[in-house]
Amino acid sequence: MVLDVKYLKNKIITKGMTTLFIFTAPMLAGNMLSVVRKSSSILEVQFQNTDLVDGLQFSLRSSSDIALSTPGRGDRVLEPSWIVESYKPNDSTVNVLILNLQQEWLESGSGSLIRLSYGSRETAKESYVTPAGVIVVTPQCDSLNVTVDGLRWSDHPITTEAIDNNRSFILEQNYPNPFNPSTVIQYQLSAVSDVRLSVYDMLGREVTTLVNGTKEPGYYNTTFDGSKLSSGIYFARIAVQSEDGGKQIVQIRKMLLTK
């Protein structure tokens, strides 16, 4: 489906922003829209594109425990020629429209589109913020395929800072990411531990086990080969338990395989 950017531009100029139009769009590999948590109270919607882009439209939807604020501009749309409008029908939904009224487009690149704060209204087992109804169009008003990457986290997330303080372990982000066909996963242990490092797909199925055994303190890296897998999002999951039988700790990193 093609978004009529000219119609939306005329509506903004002549009547003002009254609502946002939400359509469905194909979600395939290529350009990517993702939600990233910058701190315990700040989110960014980041966009990576290889095609010229003249307009975007999407909604952010959160779990019931998360209250979203009105977003501000990100670094990719700071110029006055970019119109960034938002509408909040409720605390868990923010509709966003980004257009350029001049012949200035988003060149190939990556960075943030919007930045917003959020708050927790109650305790939840799992929280999420995810994009929906995503439309990205070219200067010719052609619709582009987009990969959408939402964000989920537990009520007590294991962060790198917490791991450092506890002197337990760190699972680094894989590199490169996105990758094709292989990527390196690195982790660090501060004590002798039983380690299981596995990769899962989006359906929660274990794809492979990379490490399963007792490891001495130190830095380790292992290679994940996705040559026999299809494009998509995968998760590196490490479970670490100290030899003294302490509590098992789990950390997960998101990985993107593109072909």
Coordinates of C-alpha atoms in Angstrom, one line a residue:
M1 CA 0.0 0.0 0.0
V2 CA 1.3 3.5 -0.9
L3 CA 1.0 6.3 1.5
D4 CA -0.3 9.5 -0.2
V5 CA 2.4 11.9 1.1
K6 CA 1.2 14.8 -1.0
Y7 CA -2.3 14.4 0.5
L8 CA -0.9 14.4 4.0
K9 CA 1.3 17.4 3.2
N10 CA -1.7 19.3 1.9
K11 CA -3.8 18.4 5.0
I12 CA -1.0 19.6 7.3
I13 CA -0.6 22.9 5.5
T14 CA -4.3 23.7 5.0
K15 CA -6.1 22.2 8.0
G16 CA -3.5 21.3 10.6
M17 CA -2.7 18.0 12.1
T18 CA -5.9 16.4 13.4
T19 CA -5.1 12.7 13.4
L20 CA -2.7 10.0 12.0
F21 CA -3.6 7.5 9.4
I22 CA -2.5 4.0 10.3
F23 CA -2.0 1.4 7.5
T24 CA -0.3 -1.9 7.4
A25 CA 3.0 -2.3 5.5
P26 CA 5.2 -5.3 4.7
M27 CA 7.8 -6.1 7.3
L28 CA 10.8 -7.5 5.4
A29 CA 14.6 -7.2 5.7
G30 CA 16.2 -4.1 4.3
N31 CA 15.4 -0.8 6.0
M32 CA 15.0 -1.1 9.8
L33 CA 13.0 0.7 12.5
S34 CA 13.8 -0.2 16.0
V35 CA 13.1 0.9 19.6
V36 CA 16.2 1.3 21.8
R37 CA 16.3 2.0 25.5
K38 CA 18.9 4.7 26.2
S39 CA 18.4 4.7 30.0
S40 CA 15.9 3.6 32.7
S41 CA 13.5 6.4 31.5
I42 CA 14.4 7.3 27.9
L43 CA 13.6 5.5 24.7
E44 CA 14.7 6.3 21.1
V45 CA 13.1 5.1 17.8
Q46 CA 16.1 4.6 15.5
F47 CA 16.0 4.2 11.8
Q48 CA 18.5 2.6 9.5
N49 CA 17.9 3.0 5.7
T50 CA 19.6 2.3 2.4
D51 CA 17.0 4.1 0.3
L52 CA 16.0 7.7 0.0
V53 CA 13.2 8.4 2.4
D54 CA 10.7 11.3 2.3
G55 CA 8.2 10.3 5.0
L56 CA 7.5 7.9 7.8
Q57 CA 4.5 6.9 9.8
F58 CA 4.2 4.5 12.7
S59 CA 2.7 3.9 16.1
L60 CA 4.5 3.1 19.4
R61 CA 2.5 0.7 21.6
S62 CA 3.5 -0.3 25.1
S63 CA 2.5 -2.8 27.7
S64 CA -0.1 -1.6 30.2
D65 CA 2.5 -0.9 32.9
I66 CA 4.4 1.6 30.7
A67 CA 3.3 5.2 30.2
L68 CA 4.8 7.0 27.2
S69 CA 5.4 10.7 26.9
T70 CA 5.1 13.0 23.9
P71 CA 8.2 12.5 21.8
G72 CA 10.8 15.0 20.7
R73 CA 12.9 15.1 17.6
G74 CA 15.8 12.8 17.0
D75 CA 19.1 13.7 15.4
R76 CA 18.0 12.6 11.9
V77 CA 15.1 15.1 11.7
L78 CA 16.4 18.2 13.5
E79 CA 16.2 20.4 10.4
P80 CA 13.2 22.7 10.3
S81 CA 12.2 21.3 6.9
W82 CA 11.1 18.1 8.7
I83 CA 7.6 18.0 10.2
V84 CA 7.4 15.8 13.2
E85 CA 3.9 15.4 14.5
S86 CA 2.5 13.1 17.2
Y87 CA -0.8 12.2 18.7
K88 CA -1.4 10.3 22.0
P89 CA -4.9 8.6 22.2
N90 CA -3.8 7.1 25.5
D91 CA -0.7 6.7 27.7
S92 CA 0.2 3.4 26.0
T93 CA 0.0 4.6 22.4
V94 CA 1.8 7.3 20.5
N95 CA 1.1 7.9 16.8
V96 CA 3.9 9.6 14.8
L97 CA 4.1 11.2 11.4
I98 CA 7.4 12.5 9.9
L99 CA 7.4 14.4 6.6
N100 CA 9.6 16.7 4.6
L101 CA 7.9 19.6 2.8
Q102 CA 11.0 20.4 0.8
Q103 CA 13.3 18.4 -1.5
E104 CA 15.4 17.2 1.5
W105 CA 15.3 13.5 2.2
L106 CA 16.8 11.0 4.6
E107 CA 19.9 9.8 2.8
S108 CA 21.3 6.3 3.5
G109 CA 22.4 6.1 7.1
S110 CA 21.2 5.5 10.6
G111 CA 20.2 7.4 13.7
S112 CA 17.3 8.5 15.9
L113 CA 14.0 9.8 14.6
I114 CA 12.3 10.5 18.0
R115 CA 13.3 10.5 21.6
L116 CA 10.8 10.2 24.5
S117 CA 10.6 9.5 28.2
Y118 CA 8.6 6.8 29.8
G119 CA 7.5 5.7 33.3
S120 CA 6.4 2.5 35.0
R121 CA 2.9 2.7 36.5
E122 CA 3.0 -0.8 38.1
T123 CA 5.1 -3.9 38.5
A124 CA 5.0 -6.2 35.5
K125 CA 6.7 -9.5 34.7
E126 CA 7.6 -8.2 31.3
S127 CA 7.4 -4.8 29.7
Y128 CA 7.5 -3.9 26.0
V129 CA 7.4 -1.0 23.5
T130 CA 7.0 -1.9 19.9
P131 CA 6.3 -0.1 16.6
A132 CA 3.2 -0.9 14.6
G133 CA 1.5 0.3 11.4
V134 CA 4.8 1.3 9.9
I135 CA 4.9 3.0 6.6
V136 CA 8.1 4.4 5.0
V137 CA 7.9 6.1 1.6
T138 CA 10.4 7.4 -1.0
P139 CA 10.3 10.9 -2.7
Q140 CA 8.3 9.2 -5.4
C141 CA 5.7 8.1 -2.8
D142 CA 6.6 4.4 -3.2
S143 CA 6.3 2.2 -0.1
L144 CA 9.5 0.6 1.2
N145 CA 9.9 -2.7 3.0
V146 CA 10.9 -2.3 6.6
T147 CA 12.1 -4.6 9.3
V148 CA 10.5 -3.7 12.7
D149 CA 12.4 -4.4 15.9
G150 CA 10.5 -3.9 19.2
L151 CA 11.9 -3.8 22.7
R152 CA 11.0 -6.2 25.6
W153 CA 12.6 -6.2 29.1
S154 CA 11.9 -7.8 32.5
D155 CA 10.9 -5.9 35.6
H156 CA 14.4 -6.5 37.0
P157 CA 16.6 -6.4 33.9
I158 CA 20.2 -7.5 34.0
T159 CA 22.3 -4.6 32.8
T160 CA 26.0 -4.4 32.0
E161 CA 26.3 -2.0 35.0
A162 CA 24.7 -4.4 37.4
I163 CA 26.9 -7.2 36.2
D164 CA 30.0 -5.1 36.7
N165 CA 29.0 -4.3 40.2
N166 CA 28.3 -7.9 41.1
R167 CA 31.6 -9.0 39.5
S168 CA 29.7 -12.0 37.8
F169 CA 29.8 -11.9 34.0
I170 CA 29.2 -9.8 30.9
L171 CA 27.7 -10.9 27.6
E172 CA 28.8 -8.4 25.0
Q173 CA 26.8 -7.4 21.9
N174 CA 27.7 -9.6 19.0
Y175 CA 29.9 -8.2 16.3
P176 CA 29.2 -7.5 13.5
N177 CA 25.5 -6.9 14.0
P178 CA 23.7 -7.1 11.6
F179 CA 25.7 -10.0 10.2
N180 CA 25.9 -12.4 7.3
P181 CA 26.6 -15.2 7.6
S182 CA 28.6 -15.3 10.8
T183 CA 29.2 -13.2 13.9
V184 CA 31.3 -13.3 17.0
I185 CA 29.8 -13.5 20.5
Q186 CA 32.0 -12.5 23.4
Y187 CA 31.5 -12.9 27.1
Q188 CA 33.5 -12.3 30.3
L189 CA 33.6 -14.3 33.5
S190 CA 34.9 -13.1 36.9
A191 CA 34.7 -16.5 38.6
V192 CA 34.7 -20.2 37.8
S193 CA 31.2 -20.9 36.4
D194 CA 29.0 -23.3 34.6
V195 CA 28.1 -21.7 31.3
R196 CA 25.5 -22.4 28.7
L197 CA 25.5 -20.1 25.6
S198 CA 22.7 -20.8 23.1
V199 CA 21.0 -19.1 20.2
Y200 CA 17.2 -18.9 19.8
D201 CA 14.9 -17.8 17.0
M202 CA 11.9 -15.5 17.3
L203 CA 9.6 -18.4 18.2
G204 CA 11.7 -19.3 21.2
R205 CA 13.2 -22.4 19.6
E206 CA 16.8 -23.3 20.4
V207 CA 18.8 -23.1 17.1
T208 CA 22.2 -24.2 18.5
T209 CA 24.2 -24.5 21.7
L210 CA 27.6 -22.8 21.4
V211 CA 29.0 -23.4 24.9
N212 CA 27.9 -25.9 27.6
G213 CA 30.4 -26.5 30.3
T214 CA 32.6 -25.2 33.2
K215 CA 34.8 -22.2 32.4
E216 CA 37.6 -20.5 34.2
P217 CA 37.6 -16.7 34.8
G218 CA 38.5 -14.7 31.7
Y219 CA 37.4 -13.4 28.3
Y220 CA 35.9 -15.8 25.8
N221 CA 34.6 -15.5 22.2
T222 CA 32.8 -17.9 20.0
T223 CA 31.5 -17.7 16.4
F224 CA 27.9 -18.2 15.5
D225 CA 27.4 -19.4 11.9
G226 CA 24.0 -18.5 10.4
S227 CA 24.7 -19.7 6.8
K228 CA 22.0 -22.4 7.0
L229 CA 19.4 -20.1 8.6
S230 CA 17.0 -17.6 7.1
S231 CA 17.2 -13.9 7.6
G232 CA 15.6 -12.5 10.8
I233 CA 16.1 -11.8 14.5
Y234 CA 17.9 -14.2 16.7
F235 CA 18.8 -14.1 20.4
A236 CA 22.0 -15.1 22.1
R237 CA 21.2 -16.4 25.6
I238 CA 23.8 -17.0 28.2
A239 CA 23.0 -18.7 31.5
V240 CA 25.8 -18.6 34.2
Q241 CA 25.8 -20.4 37.5
S242 CA 28.8 -20.3 40.0
E243 CA 30.3 -23.5 41.1
D244 CA 29.2 -23.0 44.7
G245 CA 25.6 -23.5 43.5
G246 CA 24.5 -19.9 43.6
K247 CA 21.6 -18.4 41.7
Q248 CA 21.7 -18.9 37.9
I249 CA 21.8 -15.6 36.0
V250 CA 20.6 -15.2 32.4
Q251 CA 21.4 -12.4 29.9
I252 CA 20.1 -12.1 26.4
R253 CA 21.4 -10.1 23.3
K254 CA 19.4 -9.5 20.2
M255 CA 21.1 -10.3 16.8
L256 CA 20.0 -9.6 13.2
L257 CA 20.9 -11.9 10.4
T258 CA 20.5 -10.3 6.9
K259 CA 21.0 -12.1 3.6

